[in-house]
Amino acid sequence: MPNADHNWQGDLLRDLKGPGPAEAPEAPRPAVPPARTEPEPRPAPAPAARSWPGTPAPPPTPDSLPVLDKAMTAVARRPVRGEAVAVRAARAVRRIVSGSAAREVAALTRTAEVLQQPVTTGRQIAVTSIRGGAGKTTVTALLGTTYAHYRQDPVLLVEADPALGSLPLRMGAEALRWTTADLADIAAPQMSLLDITGYLVQLPDNAWLLPGSQGRIGAMIDTVTYERVMVALRRYFGVTVVDCETLPAEVARVALSAAQARVLAAPATLDGVTSTYAVLQWLRALPPHVIEGTVVALSVTTPRPGIDIGAAAERLATTGARVHVLPYDRHLAAGGPLRTELLARPARLAATRLAAEVFELSQKRR
């Protein structure tokens, strides 16, 4: 932990105890404009916010930039399946012989019922970690994909880690235009969902992506911008999953305090488990709902991890946080766009169970 722990921990404690940001008040309805004698100009092809009274003029339309440079496409290899054919065949035989298929279907049905519960207000789930390379973007992608698959209402993925974040690449986005900072200056209470989604990247299964940057070094998101965007978008989406910066970054602290549930991504290594355990011990000193609404996603990134995964999960669980293990999967470990049909069955089931528990915890806090 860095020497500045005392300061950022105190800031997060004040954030968690204080009230959340209030909903933005509705602006008065615009007056009916007088009739015009000449035809009105055709609208620009790019989406633009409506000219409501008191709404600032939208920023100029930025250029659309590719997520992956053409010169880098030659570097990528063909995506691989999460496990080899022989392993998949052996697992299928074991399921038939043991008769576990029926039990698995029943468990999946119960999990689906949890994931499809209605919400009265949008649920915001923050994903962060104590260090880089912990797998938080992968966890964010898995959660967002799972919610979009099971839920009927729109799902939003927000990238609040603008320092060359990889969430757009993970989600298979091809081009980026509008970013979090842009939308903070555009969003207005009177805008419809159709207006809002014109500034987002559309994903499969009624999901949408708000990138933090266009892949440029130096793009930053401050806490004011983040709060404005999250308050403005909360009523449009049933579930919002936020890919935060690593702790103790300021935006990550604000995201944790405002979210209804928190996911702490941790690599299944000795140093990763040790540092995550230290953070969980500190969270225990905060109000009880903090640790009770925290889930650890322990990601196994190598076929032969250097620690006892079961013992590590039990140790982390002694802090009061829930712990879910994401098993090793070749497709996830390779990086690149996430394709759920290529995930190994154990990884897909683990991601679904993780998403269900996180969503259920988010429902307990209003």
XYZ file of C-alpha atoms in Angstrom:
366
model
C 0.000 0.000 0.000
C 1.326 3.512 -0.759
C 2.195 6.012 1.961
C -0.848 8.146 1.065
C -3.229 5.445 2.359
C -4.336 7.548 5.314
C -5.588 10.385 3.135
C -7.508 8.370 0.514
C -8.998 6.048 3.080
C -10.321 9.003 5.038
C -11.766 10.505 1.849
C -13.541 7.257 0.963
C -14.953 6.974 4.494
C -16.488 10.459 4.172
C -17.863 9.536 0.728
C -19.441 6.339 2.012
C -21.071 8.056 5.008
C -22.326 11.058 3.055
C -25.485 11.181 0.938
C -25.300 10.251 -2.721
C -25.698 12.861 -5.457
C -29.262 14.042 -5.974
C -31.101 13.532 -9.181
C -30.862 16.529 -11.522
C -34.126 18.557 -11.478
C -36.235 18.591 -14.573
C -36.020 21.752 -16.682
C -39.206 23.531 -17.824
C -40.737 22.375 -21.082
C -39.760 24.548 -24.054
C -42.249 26.985 -25.547
C -43.719 26.188 -28.954
C -41.605 28.030 -31.527
C -43.361 30.337 -34.014
C -44.117 29.065 -37.464
C -41.367 29.480 -39.994
C -41.832 30.557 -43.553
C -38.726 28.883 -44.930
C -37.926 25.138 -44.666
C -35.791 24.132 -41.718
C -32.292 22.822 -42.390
C -31.773 19.074 -42.319
C -30.170 17.759 -39.134
C -26.545 16.746 -39.062
C -25.871 12.994 -39.334
C -24.150 12.894 -35.942
C -26.425 12.717 -32.849
C -27.003 16.026 -31.117
C -28.765 17.009 -27.899
C -32.038 18.879 -28.141
C -31.902 22.627 -27.682
C -33.718 22.853 -24.362
C -33.796 26.252 -22.638
C -30.759 26.746 -20.458
C -28.909 23.776 -21.986
C -25.378 24.661 -23.101
C -24.512 24.138 -26.725
C -23.083 20.654 -27.350
C -19.385 20.360 -28.088
C -18.294 19.912 -31.703
C -18.630 16.382 -33.025
C -15.297 14.578 -32.568
C -13.792 12.398 -35.241
C -14.468 8.679 -35.069
C -11.264 6.768 -34.300
C -10.683 3.004 -34.663
C -10.222 1.026 -31.463
C -7.473 -1.073 -33.027
C -5.017 0.523 -35.432
C -4.853 -1.206 -38.810
C -1.137 -1.829 -38.379
C -1.896 -3.791 -35.183
C -4.522 -6.079 -36.674
C -1.786 -8.230 -38.189
C -0.433 -8.879 -34.698
C -3.634 -10.505 -33.449
C -4.035 -14.247 -33.825
C -7.240 -16.160 -34.297
C -9.131 -16.370 -30.974
C -8.859 -19.711 -29.201
C -11.424 -21.649 -27.227
C -11.268 -21.616 -23.467
C -10.245 -25.265 -23.287
C -9.028 -27.987 -25.622
C -11.382 -30.352 -27.465
C -10.248 -33.351 -25.412
C -11.009 -31.540 -22.161
C -14.470 -30.536 -23.356
C -15.249 -34.099 -24.450
C -14.084 -35.576 -21.148
C -16.201 -33.111 -19.183
C -19.283 -33.910 -21.248
C -18.834 -37.631 -20.595
C -18.451 -37.054 -16.843
C -21.652 -34.981 -16.761
C -23.594 -37.768 -18.489
C -22.182 -40.541 -16.317
C -22.598 -38.681 -13.030
C -26.081 -37.425 -13.845
C -25.144 -33.854 -12.871
C -26.742 -32.261 -15.926
C -30.180 -31.988 -14.304
C -28.762 -30.414 -11.154
C -26.773 -27.963 -13.250
C -29.862 -26.924 -15.205
C -31.784 -26.366 -11.966
C -28.957 -24.231 -10.559
C -28.781 -22.165 -13.752
C -32.537 -21.603 -13.626
C -32.292 -20.220 -10.092
C -29.363 -18.006 -11.129
C -31.294 -16.685 -14.129
C -34.226 -15.773 -11.871
C -31.902 -13.646 -9.738
C -30.384 -11.918 -12.752
C -33.822 -11.083 -14.183
C -35.218 -9.413 -11.071
C -36.765 -5.994 -11.823
C -35.223 -2.810 -10.425
C -36.927 0.368 -9.258
C -33.815 2.509 -9.804
C -30.707 1.812 -11.829
C -28.124 -0.367 -10.086
C -24.505 0.811 -10.337
C -21.723 -1.728 -9.827
C -18.104 -0.556 -9.517
C -15.199 -2.848 -10.436
C -11.738 -1.912 -9.217
C -8.502 -3.416 -7.928
C -5.495 -2.466 -5.841
C -3.035 -2.927 -8.716
C -2.857 -3.048 -12.486
C -3.105 -6.363 -14.317
C -5.557 -7.770 -11.768
C -8.194 -8.535 -14.403
C -10.724 -5.808 -13.535
C -11.486 -4.989 -17.182
C -12.043 -8.676 -17.910
C -14.363 -8.916 -14.902
C -16.226 -5.796 -16.063
C -16.673 -7.296 -19.535
C -17.925 -10.599 -18.102
C -20.417 -8.876 -15.809
C -21.736 -6.524 -18.486
C -22.083 -9.337 -21.023
C -23.933 -11.534 -18.518
C -26.387 -8.817 -17.484
C -27.067 -7.906 -21.111
C -27.786 -11.566 -21.927
C -30.256 -12.173 -19.094
C -31.955 -8.799 -18.617
C -34.572 -7.051 -20.757
C -33.731 -3.473 -19.726
C -30.721 -1.648 -21.216
C -27.299 -2.325 -19.698
C -24.457 0.215 -19.696
C -20.721 -0.337 -19.376
C -18.747 2.772 -18.380
C -14.989 3.082 -18.706
C -13.780 5.273 -15.851
C -10.166 4.221 -16.412
C -9.200 6.501 -19.300
C -5.445 5.889 -19.262
C -5.465 3.740 -22.409
C -8.206 1.522 -20.964
C -8.903 -1.723 -22.817
C -12.651 -2.082 -22.196
C -13.660 -1.067 -25.776
C -11.251 -3.664 -27.174
C -12.532 -6.303 -24.748
C -16.123 -5.586 -25.765
C -15.343 -5.818 -29.475
C -15.988 -2.149 -30.301
C -14.604 -1.109 -33.682
C -14.621 2.697 -33.435
C -14.972 5.376 -30.740
C -16.280 8.915 -30.961
C -17.952 10.323 -27.849
C -16.357 9.868 -24.427
C -17.379 10.280 -20.787
C -16.135 13.881 -20.695
C -18.110 14.714 -23.854
C -21.349 13.256 -22.534
C -21.020 15.156 -19.252
C -21.472 18.381 -21.244
C -24.316 17.027 -23.381
C -26.672 14.968 -21.209
C -29.846 16.783 -20.121
C -32.755 15.516 -17.969
C -35.243 15.889 -20.822
C -33.324 13.618 -23.195
C -34.832 10.246 -24.063
C -33.038 6.909 -24.104
C -32.846 7.187 -27.882
C -31.125 10.570 -27.551
C -28.608 9.197 -25.045
C -27.735 6.047 -26.972
C -26.846 8.189 -29.989
C -23.645 9.069 -28.112
C -22.834 5.508 -27.000
C -21.258 2.486 -28.645
C -23.886 -0.183 -29.276
C -23.054 -3.718 -28.160
C -24.983 -6.991 -28.586
C -28.007 -7.862 -26.417
C -29.239 -4.330 -25.705
C -25.948 -3.262 -24.096
C -24.098 0.037 -24.557
C -20.569 1.265 -23.929
C -19.375 4.700 -22.810
C -15.581 4.830 -23.348
C -13.307 6.915 -21.143
C -11.083 8.108 -23.976
C -10.251 7.543 -27.621
C -7.068 5.695 -26.788
C -5.026 8.860 -26.307
C -2.557 9.326 -23.477
C -3.418 12.225 -21.210
C -7.223 11.957 -21.259
C -8.514 12.343 -17.710
C -11.833 12.000 -15.895
C -12.254 14.077 -12.742
C -14.749 13.371 -9.991
C -17.104 16.189 -11.037
C -17.328 14.848 -14.583
C -17.853 11.306 -13.351
C -20.642 12.274 -10.942
C -22.439 14.364 -13.573
C -22.419 11.506 -16.061
C -23.510 8.832 -13.591
C -26.365 10.922 -12.190
C -27.546 11.804 -15.697
C -27.482 8.196 -16.959
C -28.800 6.381 -13.897
C -32.469 6.487 -14.898
C -31.939 5.122 -18.407
C -30.222 1.802 -17.589
C -31.267 -1.017 -15.287
C -27.651 -2.002 -14.550
C -24.465 0.012 -15.028
C -21.068 -1.651 -14.633
C -18.125 0.733 -14.154
C -14.544 -0.200 -14.989
C -12.747 2.039 -12.449
C -9.173 3.122 -12.049
C -7.101 1.204 -9.539
C -7.177 2.329 -5.931
C -6.374 4.814 -4.454
C -7.312 6.954 -7.500
C -9.866 9.632 -6.659
C -12.478 8.630 -9.238
C -12.284 5.022 -8.024
C -13.036 6.169 -4.467
C -16.055 8.169 -5.641
C -17.297 5.241 -7.739
C -17.025 2.860 -4.791
C -18.936 5.200 -2.505
C -21.772 5.772 -4.999
C -22.187 2.167 -6.180
C -24.751 -0.230 -4.752
C -22.232 -3.100 -5.021
C -18.466 -3.338 -5.398
C -16.246 -5.925 -7.067
C -12.569 -6.125 -6.151
C -10.622 -7.931 -8.870
C -7.608 -9.874 -7.622
C -5.137 -12.114 -9.471
C -4.639 -15.588 -8.018
C -1.031 -14.905 -7.036
C 0.599 -14.585 -3.649
C 1.167 -10.832 -3.920
C -2.283 -10.278 -5.442
C -4.070 -12.123 -2.635
C -1.918 -10.461 0.039
C -2.609 -6.915 -1.146
C -6.313 -7.631 -1.626
C -6.545 -9.072 1.878
C -5.031 -5.854 3.273
C -7.663 -3.760 1.462
C -10.479 -5.970 2.755
C -9.170 -5.641 6.305
C -9.354 -1.870 5.959
C -12.880 -2.055 4.504
C -14.004 -3.854 7.652
C -13.378 -0.625 9.602
C -15.906 1.247 7.426
C -19.709 1.064 7.822
C -20.882 -2.594 7.661
C -22.676 -2.242 4.321
C -19.338 -1.620 2.589
C -17.766 -5.014 3.245
C -21.163 -6.719 3.003
C -21.636 -5.289 -0.496
C -18.139 -6.253 -1.701
C -17.313 -9.310 -3.789
C -13.798 -10.481 -4.620
C -13.306 -11.901 -8.118
C -10.216 -14.101 -7.795
C -8.965 -14.692 -11.339
C -6.733 -17.664 -12.159
C -4.535 -16.504 -15.032
C -2.228 -19.512 -15.482
C -2.895 -23.253 -15.842
C -0.790 -23.992 -12.745
C -1.160 -21.189 -10.182
C 1.510 -20.815 -7.528
C -0.960 -20.754 -4.615
C -3.686 -22.956 -3.161
C -6.773 -21.348 -4.707
C -9.217 -22.851 -2.226
C -7.175 -21.808 0.792
C -6.726 -18.294 -0.625
C -10.480 -17.910 -1.196
C -11.227 -19.063 2.345
C -8.710 -16.618 3.780
C -10.183 -13.687 1.869
C -13.693 -14.693 2.943
C -12.763 -14.355 6.640
C -12.994 -10.564 6.166
C -16.747 -10.782 5.502
C -16.535 -10.251 1.742
C -17.933 -12.758 -0.743
C -15.322 -14.532 -2.888
C -15.788 -16.038 -6.351
C -13.058 -17.856 -8.255
C -12.841 -17.358 -12.019
C -11.000 -20.465 -13.269
C -8.260 -20.391 -15.865
C -9.591 -19.988 -19.383
C -7.388 -19.813 -22.470
C -9.739 -17.436 -24.247
C -9.775 -14.945 -21.361
C -6.031 -15.225 -20.808
C -5.283 -14.410 -24.455
C -6.929 -10.972 -24.218
C -8.666 -9.376 -27.165
C -12.422 -9.220 -27.791
C -14.544 -11.323 -25.442
C -16.582 -13.986 -27.227
C -18.766 -15.861 -24.788
C -19.266 -18.807 -27.156
C -15.519 -19.503 -26.901
C -15.433 -19.524 -23.095
C -14.934 -22.839 -21.367
C -18.022 -24.058 -19.519
C -16.473 -23.644 -16.028
C -15.538 -20.014 -16.758
C -18.979 -19.239 -18.171
C -20.756 -20.749 -15.161
C -18.435 -18.975 -12.718
C -19.043 -15.619 -14.419
C -22.820 -16.153 -14.278
C -22.747 -16.996 -10.571
C -20.544 -13.968 -9.886
C -22.913 -11.657 -11.773
C -25.930 -13.048 -9.917
C -24.438 -12.554 -6.469
C -23.209 -9.038 -7.253
C -26.629 -8.062 -8.600
C -28.387 -9.550 -5.585
C -26.142 -7.540 -3.246
C -26.838 -4.368 -5.237
C -30.578 -4.892 -4.689
C -30.123 -4.776 -0.905
C -28.908 -1.164 -0.895
C -31.122 1.674 -2.078
